[in-house]
Amino acid sequence: MKALKIPEATITRLSIYSRFLKRLDKKGITTVSSGDIAEGVGVSPAQVRKDLAYFGEFGTRGVGYNVKDLIRYTVKILGLSDPWNLVMVGAGNLGSALVTYREFKDRGFTIVGVFDNDLTKIGKRIADLEVMPLEDLPAVAQEHNVRIGIIAVPSKAAQDIADIMVGAGLEAILNFAPLSLNVPNHVEVRNVDLSVKLEILTFNLALRDK
Amino acid sequence: MKALKIPEATITRLSIYSRFLKRLDKKGITTVSSGDIAEGVGVSPAQVRKDLAYFGEFGTRGVGYNVKDLIRYTVKILGLSDPWNLVMVGAGNLGSALVTYREFKDRGFTIVGVFDNDLTKIGKRIADLEVMPLEDLPAVAQEHNVRIGIIAVPSKAAQDIADIMVGAGLEAILNFAPLSLNVPNHVEVRNVDLSVKLEILTFNLALRDK
DNA sequence: GACTGTGAAGCCATTCACAGCT
DNA sequence: AGCTGTGAATGGCTTCACAGTC
């Protein structure tokens, strides 16, 4: 693979293209142009071609892209050719919703353990999993070759959970708590902040009202 | 307010600063520097100052910013001085989790109606709300002056819901379904894609494994 | 001495426009 | 004729560096 530095925005879009293409494939569509993809996901055709060009030449000039092939390429690029096992910490409403979230399963993610340190939640069933105490996380992670953890606990507990995940040898964390986590450099963290986009909307509506 | 075009990334960070500042305030901290904020949320001090500078001069040279004042300013800029009423469509796991999501309430968002067209869900209670049929959305929205709707339904239903929201006169939509919605220009849409950040993590881990 | 506010510089991402294939 | 792949141009965001203020 090229050694070029790839913009994170490109990876974001690749993830979106990949799922859009799967929908096309389900509809039986076999060929697609950069313009079709662009229209389907709301970006420019040049952007689509540029994004793909970071990784190779996947299309045919004058024709477009083969849908099934392009799905395979995007899935490969995103590291999704093989399934991933995840652990989830936080068995509250958000954690429970994420454990049962259909799209994760569709994209090859399997949650193999749900943890919480709230005694009232331990033992509770979510989908086919039983909520376990946090102490069990390292053993479960090791057993299932887990490299990625999801944090869905209140802000004040999040850093402690992150420390436990790092201690358990996890390499990446998806954090839903609205604060910045402190982790060593070798651990990748991405935050999903559920309020930010809502506040972008209120900002825009407030501007409009002026 | 200045007529300058403001980067959306700036608004994103403002939302993050605003919540970080509230945590400082709760701890009793009264003054903060751009460096403190930067460290707390993981950006550069220059970035913090530049972001704030789009909207005015809020600090004191040689001193920093007054925490309570800066909270007020950021809240005002984000359009959060007055509370917002929202409607939620989708009473599944994700919708239910969002209705009870603490942070929304803390930031002044109140969900005044939850809707679904699944008969098995209608009548169900989520927090202190009873799930209503979609037909009731326009009346509820009007009654409570709702301008923003949240979509938390499966992809294939999302566009229909968006159409209903537009028909009900909503001006902004927060969409959790992983596809691009078609709406008129006067309606603001932002998407929260729960899989994207996870796939950024797998991309990075896959790179690392090479 | 410390920290803000800001023009200028630097950097990065997107768009343009066209050569290259089919 | 149609569409990809890509170097060049553009545009926009971030960082730098320092004057201004307390």
Short mmCIF file of C-alpha atoms (C1' of nucleotides) in Angstrom, two decimals:
data_model
loop_
_atom_site.label_atom_id
_atom_site.label_comp_id
_atom_site.label_asym_id
_atom_site.label_seq_id
_atom_site.Cartn_x
_atom_site.Cartn_y
_atom_site.Cartn_z
CA MET A 1 0.00 0.00 0.00
CA LYS A 2 1.12 3.56 -0.68
CA ALA A 3 3.01 5.24 2.11
CA LEU A 4 1.20 8.52 1.49
CA LYS A 5 -0.49 10.16 4.41
CA ILE A 6 -4.21 9.73 4.00
CA PRO A 7 -6.66 12.34 5.31
CA GLU A 8 -8.94 11.02 8.02
CA ALA A 9 -11.82 12.60 6.13
CA THR A 10 -11.04 10.20 3.29
CA ILE A 11 -11.39 7.21 5.63
CA THR A 12 -14.65 8.61 6.95
CA ARG A 13 -16.02 8.84 3.45
CA LEU A 14 -14.68 5.43 2.47
CA SER A 15 -16.71 3.94 5.31
CA ILE A 16 -19.77 5.74 3.99
CA TYR A 17 -19.12 4.73 0.37
CA SER A 18 -18.64 1.14 1.44
CA ARG A 19 -22.04 0.94 3.07
CA PHE A 20 -23.73 2.81 0.22
CA LEU A 21 -22.26 0.32 -2.22
CA LYS A 22 -23.63 -2.59 -0.22
CA ARG A 23 -27.09 -1.12 -0.58
CA LEU A 24 -26.59 -0.82 -4.35
CA ASP A 25 -25.40 -4.41 -4.49
CA LYS A 26 -28.50 -5.58 -2.63
CA LYS A 27 -30.60 -3.82 -5.25
CA GLY A 28 -28.77 -5.81 -7.92
CA ILE A 29 -26.83 -2.87 -9.36
CA THR A 30 -23.54 -4.08 -10.82
CA THR A 31 -21.82 -0.94 -12.11
CA VAL A 32 -21.55 2.53 -10.63
CA SER A 33 -19.85 5.80 -11.57
CA SER A 34 -18.15 8.27 -9.25
CA GLY A 35 -21.08 10.58 -10.00
CA ASP A 36 -23.60 7.99 -8.81
CA ILE A 37 -21.73 7.45 -5.57
CA ALA A 38 -21.31 11.18 -5.11
CA GLU A 39 -25.01 11.78 -5.49
CA GLY A 40 -25.89 8.91 -3.21
CA VAL A 41 -23.80 10.06 -0.30
CA GLY A 42 -23.71 13.82 -0.85
CA VAL A 43 -20.17 14.66 -1.96
CA SER A 44 -18.56 15.68 -5.29
CA PRO A 45 -17.61 13.15 -7.97
CA ALA A 46 -14.01 14.42 -7.96
CA GLN A 47 -13.89 13.77 -4.24
CA VAL A 48 -14.95 10.18 -4.71
CA ARG A 49 -12.30 9.55 -7.35
CA LYS A 50 -9.60 11.29 -5.32
CA ASP A 51 -10.45 9.28 -2.23
CA LEU A 52 -10.26 6.00 -4.10
CA ALA A 53 -7.08 7.05 -5.89
CA TYR A 54 -5.16 7.04 -2.61
CA PHE A 55 -5.43 3.27 -2.66
CA GLY A 56 -5.22 2.24 -6.28
CA GLU A 57 -7.05 2.18 -9.58
CA PHE A 58 -10.31 0.39 -9.12
CA GLY A 59 -12.37 1.66 -12.03
CA THR A 60 -12.57 1.37 -15.79
CA ARG A 61 -12.34 4.56 -17.82
CA GLY A 62 -15.45 5.22 -19.80
CA VAL A 63 -17.39 2.73 -17.68
CA GLY A 64 -17.16 3.19 -13.94
CA TYR A 65 -16.65 0.81 -11.06
CA ASN A 66 -17.82 -2.76 -10.60
CA VAL A 67 -19.95 -2.64 -7.46
CA LYS A 68 -18.98 -6.00 -5.99
CA ASP A 69 -15.28 -5.41 -6.64
CA LEU A 70 -15.39 -1.94 -5.13
CA ILE A 71 -17.13 -3.26 -2.03
CA ARG A 72 -14.35 -5.79 -1.64
CA TYR A 73 -11.68 -3.11 -2.02
CA THR A 74 -13.26 -0.68 0.44
CA VAL A 75 -13.83 -3.44 2.97
CA LYS A 76 -10.22 -4.52 2.63
CA ILE A 77 -8.90 -0.96 2.98
CA LEU A 78 -10.98 -0.37 6.10
CA GLY A 79 -9.55 -3.51 7.66
CA LEU A 80 -12.91 -5.27 7.64
CA SER A 81 -12.06 -8.37 5.62
CA ASP A 82 -11.98 -10.34 8.84
CA PRO A 83 -14.46 -9.86 11.70
CA TRP A 84 -13.56 -7.97 14.89
CA ASN A 85 -14.40 -8.83 18.45
CA LEU A 86 -15.19 -5.93 20.77
CA VAL A 87 -15.81 -5.36 24.44
CA MET A 88 -18.37 -2.86 25.68
CA VAL A 89 -18.17 -1.11 29.01
CA GLY A 90 -21.40 0.44 30.24
CA ALA A 91 -24.64 -1.50 30.44
CA GLY A 92 -26.90 1.52 30.71
CA ASN A 93 -29.34 2.61 28.04
CA LEU A 94 -26.71 3.72 25.55
CA GLY A 95 -24.45 0.71 26.08
CA SER A 96 -27.39 -1.67 25.72
CA ALA A 97 -28.53 0.04 22.53
CA LEU A 98 -25.04 -0.22 21.04
CA VAL A 99 -24.72 -3.90 21.93
CA THR A 100 -27.86 -4.64 19.96
CA TYR A 101 -27.10 -2.16 17.16
CA ARG A 102 -27.69 -4.00 13.91
CA GLU A 103 -25.21 -2.08 11.76
CA PHE A 104 -22.25 -3.14 13.91
CA LYS A 105 -23.03 -6.79 13.33
CA ASP A 106 -23.59 -6.16 9.61
CA ARG A 107 -20.12 -4.66 9.34
CA GLY A 108 -18.43 -7.61 11.02
CA PHE A 109 -18.25 -6.40 14.61
CA THR A 110 -19.16 -8.83 17.38
CA ILE A 111 -19.44 -7.70 20.96
CA VAL A 112 -18.12 -10.54 23.07
CA GLY A 113 -18.47 -9.03 26.52
CA VAL A 114 -20.45 -6.28 28.27
CA PHE A 115 -19.11 -4.91 31.53
CA ASP A 116 -20.27 -2.60 34.26
CA ASN A 117 -19.36 -2.00 37.86
CA ASP A 118 -22.89 -1.22 38.94
CA LEU A 119 -23.98 -4.25 40.97
CA THR A 120 -27.60 -3.78 39.95
CA LYS A 121 -26.60 -4.28 36.32
CA ILE A 122 -24.27 -7.24 36.67
CA GLY A 123 -25.98 -10.44 35.66
CA LYS A 124 -28.54 -8.59 33.54
CA ARG A 125 -28.92 -10.01 30.03
CA ILE A 126 -28.41 -7.87 26.95
CA ALA A 127 -29.07 -9.76 23.74
CA ASP A 128 -27.32 -13.07 24.42
CA LEU A 129 -24.72 -11.62 26.79
CA GLU A 130 -24.68 -11.41 30.55
CA VAL A 131 -23.30 -8.21 32.04
CA MET A 132 -20.04 -8.95 33.84
CA PRO A 133 -18.03 -7.10 36.45
CA LEU A 134 -15.15 -4.98 35.15
CA GLU A 135 -12.55 -7.26 36.74
CA ASP A 136 -13.42 -9.87 34.13
CA LEU A 137 -12.59 -7.59 31.21
CA PRO A 138 -8.90 -8.49 30.81
CA ALA A 139 -9.58 -12.23 30.75
CA VAL A 140 -12.44 -11.93 28.28
CA ALA A 141 -10.43 -9.60 26.06
CA GLN A 142 -7.53 -11.99 26.00
CA GLU A 143 -9.68 -15.03 25.40
CA HIS A 144 -11.40 -13.49 22.37
CA ASN A 145 -8.46 -11.59 20.92
CA VAL A 146 -10.15 -8.28 21.50
CA ARG A 147 -8.24 -5.19 20.40
CA ILE A 148 -11.01 -2.56 20.50
CA GLY A 149 -13.14 -1.41 23.43
CA ILE A 150 -16.21 0.80 23.51
CA ILE A 151 -16.86 3.15 26.43
CA ALA A 152 -20.47 4.06 27.13
CA VAL A 153 -20.38 5.17 30.76
CA PRO A 154 -20.92 8.56 32.42
CA SER A 155 -18.08 11.06 31.98
CA LYS A 156 -16.75 10.78 35.48
CA ALA A 157 -16.10 7.04 35.13
CA ALA A 158 -14.70 7.14 31.60
CA GLN A 159 -11.04 7.77 32.37
CA ASP A 160 -10.92 4.87 34.83
CA ILE A 161 -12.42 2.59 32.20
CA ALA A 162 -9.90 3.79 29.65
CA ASP A 163 -7.08 2.97 32.08
CA ILE A 164 -8.48 -0.52 32.58
CA MET A 165 -8.72 -1.04 28.82
CA VAL A 166 -5.16 0.12 28.32
CA GLY A 167 -4.07 -2.18 31.13
CA ALA A 168 -5.86 -5.07 29.45
CA GLY A 169 -3.78 -4.47 26.32
CA LEU A 170 -6.49 -3.02 24.09
CA GLU A 171 -5.16 -0.99 21.18
CA ALA A 172 -8.13 1.18 20.32
CA ILE A 173 -11.04 2.81 22.12
CA LEU A 174 -14.31 4.20 20.83
CA ASN A 175 -15.45 6.67 23.45
CA PHE A 176 -19.02 7.90 23.82
CA ALA A 177 -18.36 9.88 27.01
CA PRO A 178 -18.17 13.60 26.20
CA LEU A 179 -14.65 14.27 27.36
CA SER A 180 -11.08 13.81 26.22
CA LEU A 181 -9.36 10.63 27.44
CA ASN A 182 -5.75 10.32 28.43
CA VAL A 183 -4.10 7.26 26.94
CA PRO A 184 -0.60 6.26 25.79
CA ASN A 185 0.35 7.04 22.20
CA HIS A 186 0.08 3.48 21.02
CA VAL A 187 -3.65 3.44 21.81
CA GLU A 188 -5.97 4.94 19.20
CA VAL A 189 -8.98 6.83 20.52
CA ARG A 190 -11.93 8.27 18.65
CA ASN A 191 -14.80 10.06 20.29
CA VAL A 192 -18.44 10.00 19.32
CA ASP A 193 -20.03 13.05 20.85
CA LEU A 194 -23.80 12.81 20.64
CA SER A 195 -24.41 16.46 21.55
CA VAL A 196 -22.05 18.19 19.13
CA LYS A 197 -24.11 17.79 15.97
CA LEU A 198 -27.24 18.83 17.82
CA GLU A 199 -25.50 22.02 18.91
CA ILE A 200 -24.39 22.69 15.34
CA LEU A 201 -28.06 22.62 14.44
CA THR A 202 -29.02 25.03 17.22
CA PHE A 203 -26.15 27.32 16.23
CA ASN A 204 -27.47 27.44 12.68
CA LEU A 205 -31.07 27.98 13.72
CA ALA A 206 -30.02 30.72 16.12
CA LEU A 207 -28.05 32.45 13.33
CA ARG A 208 -31.10 32.25 11.12
CA ASP A 209 -33.27 33.89 13.77
CA LYS A 210 -31.05 36.95 13.97
CA MET B 1 -22.51 39.41 15.15
CA LYS B 2 -19.76 39.35 12.56
CA ALA B 3 -20.83 38.33 9.07
CA LEU B 4 -17.68 36.24 8.63
CA LYS B 5 -18.09 32.67 7.55
CA ILE B 6 -17.34 30.45 10.50
CA PRO B 7 -15.83 26.98 9.99
CA GLU B 8 -18.08 24.18 11.18
CA ALA B 9 -15.05 22.73 12.94
CA THR B 10 -15.03 25.85 15.09
CA ILE B 11 -18.64 25.27 16.15
CA THR B 12 -17.83 21.65 16.92
CA ARG B 13 -15.01 22.72 19.19
CA LEU B 14 -17.08 25.48 20.77
CA SER B 15 -19.59 22.86 21.83
CA ILE B 16 -16.76 20.86 23.36
CA TYR B 17 -15.18 23.87 25.08
CA SER B 18 -18.55 24.85 26.47
CA ARG B 19 -19.06 21.53 28.20
CA PHE B 20 -15.46 21.37 29.40
CA LEU B 21 -15.91 24.81 30.96
CA LYS B 22 -19.01 23.67 32.80
CA ARG B 23 -16.98 20.91 34.38
CA LEU B 24 -14.35 23.44 35.46
CA ASP B 25 -17.05 25.65 36.89
CA LYS B 26 -18.47 22.75 38.89
CA LYS B 27 -15.02 22.22 40.35
CA GLY B 28 -15.02 25.85 41.46
CA ILE B 29 -12.38 27.05 38.99
CA THR B 30 -12.96 30.70 38.13
CA THR B 31 -10.25 31.56 35.62
CA VAL B 32 -8.85 29.61 32.71
CA SER B 33 -6.26 30.20 29.97
CA SER B 34 -6.44 29.11 26.35
CA GLY B 35 -3.67 26.66 27.23
CA ASP B 36 -5.75 25.08 29.99
CA ILE B 37 -8.73 24.64 27.69
CA ALA B 38 -6.47 23.32 24.95
CA GLU B 39 -5.00 20.71 27.24
CA GLY B 40 -8.37 19.74 28.59
CA VAL B 41 -9.96 19.04 25.27
CA GLY B 42 -6.95 18.09 23.16
CA VAL B 43 -6.37 20.96 20.74
CA SER B 44 -3.77 23.75 20.44
CA PRO B 45 -3.97 26.97 22.48
CA ALA B 46 -3.86 29.06 19.29
CA GLN B 47 -6.83 27.11 18.02
CA VAL B 48 -8.84 27.94 21.12
CA ARG B 49 -8.07 31.65 20.83
CA LYS B 50 -8.80 31.71 17.12
CA ASP B 51 -12.12 29.95 17.60
CA LEU B 52 -13.23 32.41 20.25
CA ALA B 53 -11.96 35.37 18.24
CA TYR B 54 -14.58 34.75 15.56
CA PHE B 55 -17.16 35.94 18.05
CA GLY B 56 -15.50 38.65 20.07
CA GLU B 57 -12.91 39.38 22.73
CA PHE B 58 -13.80 37.44 25.82
CA GLY B 59 -10.50 37.27 27.67
CA THR B 60 -8.14 39.52 29.57
CA ARG B 61 -4.55 39.75 28.34
CA GLY B 62 -2.10 38.48 30.86
CA VAL B 63 -4.87 36.77 32.79
CA GLY B 64 -7.11 34.48 30.76
CA TYR B 65 -10.84 33.97 30.65
CA ASN B 66 -13.41 34.13 33.39
CA VAL B 67 -14.98 30.69 33.43
CA LYS B 68 -18.55 31.69 34.18
CA ASP B 69 -18.50 34.49 31.62
CA LEU B 70 -17.04 32.25 28.95
CA ILE B 71 -19.68 29.62 29.61
CA ARG B 72 -22.34 32.26 29.11
CA TYR B 73 -20.74 33.41 25.85
CA THR B 74 -20.34 29.93 24.39
CA VAL B 75 -23.87 28.98 25.38
CA LYS B 76 -25.18 32.12 23.75
CA ILE B 77 -23.18 31.57 20.56
CA LEU B 78 -24.41 28.00 20.28
CA GLY B 79 -27.99 29.19 20.57
CA LEU B 80 -28.49 27.46 23.89
CA SER B 81 -29.51 30.41 26.06
CA ASP B 82 -33.09 29.21 25.84
CA PRO B 83 -34.13 25.55 26.01
CA TRP B 84 -35.14 23.59 22.92
CA ASN B 85 -37.97 21.14 22.49
CA LEU B 86 -37.30 18.12 20.29
CA VAL B 87 -39.23 15.25 18.81
CA MET B 88 -37.75 11.78 18.50
CA VAL B 89 -38.79 9.26 15.88
CA GLY B 90 -37.83 5.68 16.60
CA ALA B 91 -38.63 3.96 19.88
CA GLY B 92 -36.20 1.10 19.45
CA ASN B 93 -33.09 0.60 21.54
CA LEU B 94 -31.21 3.58 20.17
CA GLY B 95 -34.19 5.94 20.25
CA SER B 96 -34.98 4.93 23.82
CA ALA B 97 -31.39 5.45 24.89
CA LEU B 98 -31.32 8.92 23.34
CA VAL B 99 -34.59 9.93 24.98
CA THR B 100 -33.10 9.17 28.36
CA TYR B 101 -29.63 10.51 27.52
CA ARG B 102 -28.62 12.74 30.40
CA GLU B 103 -26.36 15.11 28.48
CA PHE B 104 -29.19 16.28 26.25
CA LYS B 105 -31.22 17.39 29.23
CA ASP B 106 -28.15 19.03 30.78
CA ARG B 107 -27.65 21.11 27.66
CA GLY B 108 -31.22 22.34 27.60
CA PHE B 109 -32.83 19.85 25.23
CA THR B 110 -36.22 18.41 26.14
CA ILE B 111 -37.77 15.63 24.14
CA VAL B 112 -41.48 16.31 24.10
CA GLY B 113 -42.65 13.42 21.95
CA VAL B 114 -41.47 9.96 20.88
CA PHE B 115 -42.98 8.44 17.76
CA ASP B 116 -42.93 5.12 15.99
CA ASN B 117 -45.12 3.37 13.48
CA ASP B 118 -44.54 -0.06 14.93
CA LEU B 119 -47.82 -0.97 16.64
CA THR B 120 -46.02 -3.08 19.22
CA LYS B 121 -44.14 0.01 20.39
CA ILE B 122 -46.98 2.51 20.48
CA GLY B 123 -48.20 3.08 24.01
CA LYS B 124 -44.92 1.87 25.49
CA ARG B 125 -43.47 4.24 28.10
CA ILE B 126 -39.97 5.70 27.75
CA ALA B 127 -39.02 7.87 30.70
CA ASP B 128 -42.20 9.88 31.25
CA LEU B 129 -43.32 9.76 27.62
CA GLU B 130 -45.71 7.44 25.89
CA VAL B 131 -44.75 6.36 22.38
CA MET B 132 -47.20 7.84 19.88
CA PRO B 133 -48.07 7.00 16.29
CA LEU B 134 -46.34 9.08 13.64
CA GLU B 135 -49.56 10.77 12.60
CA ASP B 136 -49.47 12.68 15.87
CA LEU B 137 -46.07 14.22 15.15
CA PRO B 138 -47.24 17.39 13.39
CA ALA B 139 -49.70 18.29 16.14
CA VAL B 140 -47.20 17.66 18.92
CA ALA B 141 -44.49 19.59 17.09
CA GLN B 142 -46.77 22.54 16.61
CA GLU B 143 -48.05 22.48 20.17
CA HIS B 144 -44.55 22.56 21.68
CA ASN B 145 -42.89 24.84 19.15
CA VAL B 146 -40.55 22.08 18.03
CA ARG B 147 -38.02 22.99 15.33
CA ILE B 148 -35.66 20.02 15.54
CA GLY B 149 -36.34 16.32 15.05
CA ILE B 150 -34.17 13.30 15.72
CA ILE B 151 -34.33 10.22 13.50
CA ALA B 152 -33.38 6.90 15.09
CA VAL B 153 -35.06 4.38 12.83
CA PRO B 154 -33.66 1.74 10.43
CA SER B 155 -32.21 3.12 7.18
CA LYS B 156 -35.06 2.04 4.97
CA ALA B 157 -37.61 4.06 6.97
CA ALA B 158 -35.45 7.15 7.46
CA GLN B 159 -36.32 9.06 4.28
CA ASP B 160 -40.06 8.70 4.93
CA ILE B 161 -39.58 10.06 8.43
CA ALA B 162 -37.55 12.96 7.08
CA ASP B 163 -40.38 13.77 4.66
CA ILE B 164 -42.88 13.75 7.51
CA MET B 165 -40.66 16.03 9.57
CA VAL B 166 -40.27 18.45 6.68
CA GLY B 167 -44.04 18.35 6.16
CA ALA B 168 -44.55 19.14 9.83
CA GLY B 169 -42.46 22.28 9.37
CA LEU B 170 -39.36 21.20 11.27
CA GLU B 171 -36.26 23.20 10.36
CA ALA B 172 -33.50 20.83 11.42
CA ILE B 173 -32.93 17.08 11.62
CA LEU B 174 -30.37 15.04 13.52
CA ASN B 175 -30.14 11.75 11.67
CA PHE B 176 -28.75 8.56 13.18
CA ALA B 177 -29.65 6.37 10.19
CA PRO B 178 -26.51 5.66 8.13
CA LEU B 179 -27.59 7.20 4.86
CA SER B 180 -27.91 10.58 3.23
CA LEU B 181 -31.34 12.21 3.50
CA ASN B 182 -33.02 14.29 0.83
CA VAL B 183 -34.54 17.45 2.21
CA PRO B 184 -35.23 20.99 0.95
CA ASN B 185 -32.48 23.57 1.34
CA HIS B 186 -34.13 25.36 4.19
CA VAL B 187 -33.88 22.27 6.40
CA GLU B 188 -30.56 21.67 8.14
CA VAL B 189 -29.46 18.06 8.46
CA ARG B 190 -26.54 16.59 10.35
CA ASN B 191 -25.75 12.91 10.51
CA VAL B 192 -24.35 10.94 13.41
CA ASP B 193 -22.89 7.78 11.99
CA LEU B 194 -22.11 5.34 14.75
CA SER B 195 -20.01 3.02 12.56
CA VAL B 196 -17.66 5.53 10.94
CA LYS B 197 -15.37 6.14 13.91
CA LEU B 198 -15.21 2.42 14.59
CA GLU B 199 -14.06 1.84 11.03
CA ILE B 200 -11.44 4.55 11.39
CA LEU B 201 -10.08 2.52 14.28
CA THR B 202 -10.03 -0.71 12.29
CA PHE B 203 -8.37 1.10 9.39
CA ASN B 204 -5.60 2.27 11.70
CA LEU B 205 -5.15 -1.10 13.35
CA ALA B 206 -5.05 -2.80 9.97
CA LEU B 207 -2.37 -0.33 8.79
CA ARG B 208 -0.36 -1.07 11.88
CA ASP B 209 -0.52 -4.80 11.23
CA LYS B 210 1.06 -4.47 7.79
"C1'" DG C 1 5.94 37.78 33.14
"C1'" DA C 2 1.82 36.01 31.50
"C1'" DC C 3 -1.63 35.56 28.36
"C1'" DT C 4 -4.86 37.33 24.69
"C1'" DG C 5 -5.92 38.76 19.95
"C1'" DT C 6 -4.60 38.66 15.18
"C1'" DG C 7 -2.28 39.28 10.56
"C1'" DA C 8 0.66 36.44 7.92
"C1'" DA C 9 2.50 32.07 6.74
"C1'" DG C 10 2.08 27.39 6.21
"C1'" DC C 11 -0.29 23.39 5.44
"C1'" DC C 12 -3.82 20.37 4.09
"C1'" DA C 13 -8.03 19.10 1.63
"C1'" DT C 14 -11.05 19.89 -2.15
"C1'" DT C 15 -12.08 21.22 -6.74
"C1'" DC C 16 -10.75 21.93 -11.44
"C1'" DA C 17 -9.67 20.54 -15.83
"C1'" DC C 18 -7.87 17.56 -18.92
"C1'" DA C 19 -5.11 13.59 -20.58
"C1'" DG C 20 -5.83 8.68 -20.94
"C1'" DC C 21 -8.70 4.58 -21.74
"C1'" DT C 22 -12.64 1.85 -23.26
"C1'" DA D 1 -19.03 9.70 -26.01
"C1'" DG D 2 -18.33 8.55 -21.33
"C1'" DC D 3 -15.89 8.12 -17.26
"C1'" DT D 4 -11.54 7.43 -14.59
"C1'" DG D 5 -7.15 9.05 -12.72
"C1'" DT D 6 -4.32 12.94 -11.56
"C1'" DG D 7 -1.29 17.19 -11.55
"C1'" DA D 8 -2.28 21.93 -10.82
"C1'" DA D 9 -4.98 25.47 -8.85
"C1'" DT D 10 -7.83 26.92 -5.39
"C1'" DG D 11 -9.76 27.57 -1.05
"C1'" DG D 12 -9.94 27.06 3.81
"C1'" DC D 13 -8.30 25.80 8.29
"C1'" DT D 14 -4.52 25.73 11.52
"C1'" DT D 15 -0.26 27.25 13.31
"C1'" DC D 16 3.10 30.80 13.98
"C1'" DA D 17 4.84 34.68 15.96
"C1'" DC D 18 4.44 38.90 17.92
"C1'" DA D 19 2.21 43.32 19.20
"C1'" DG D 20 -0.95 44.67 22.75
"C1'" DT D 21 -2.58 44.62 27.49
"C1'" DC D 22 -2.79 43.66 32.32
#
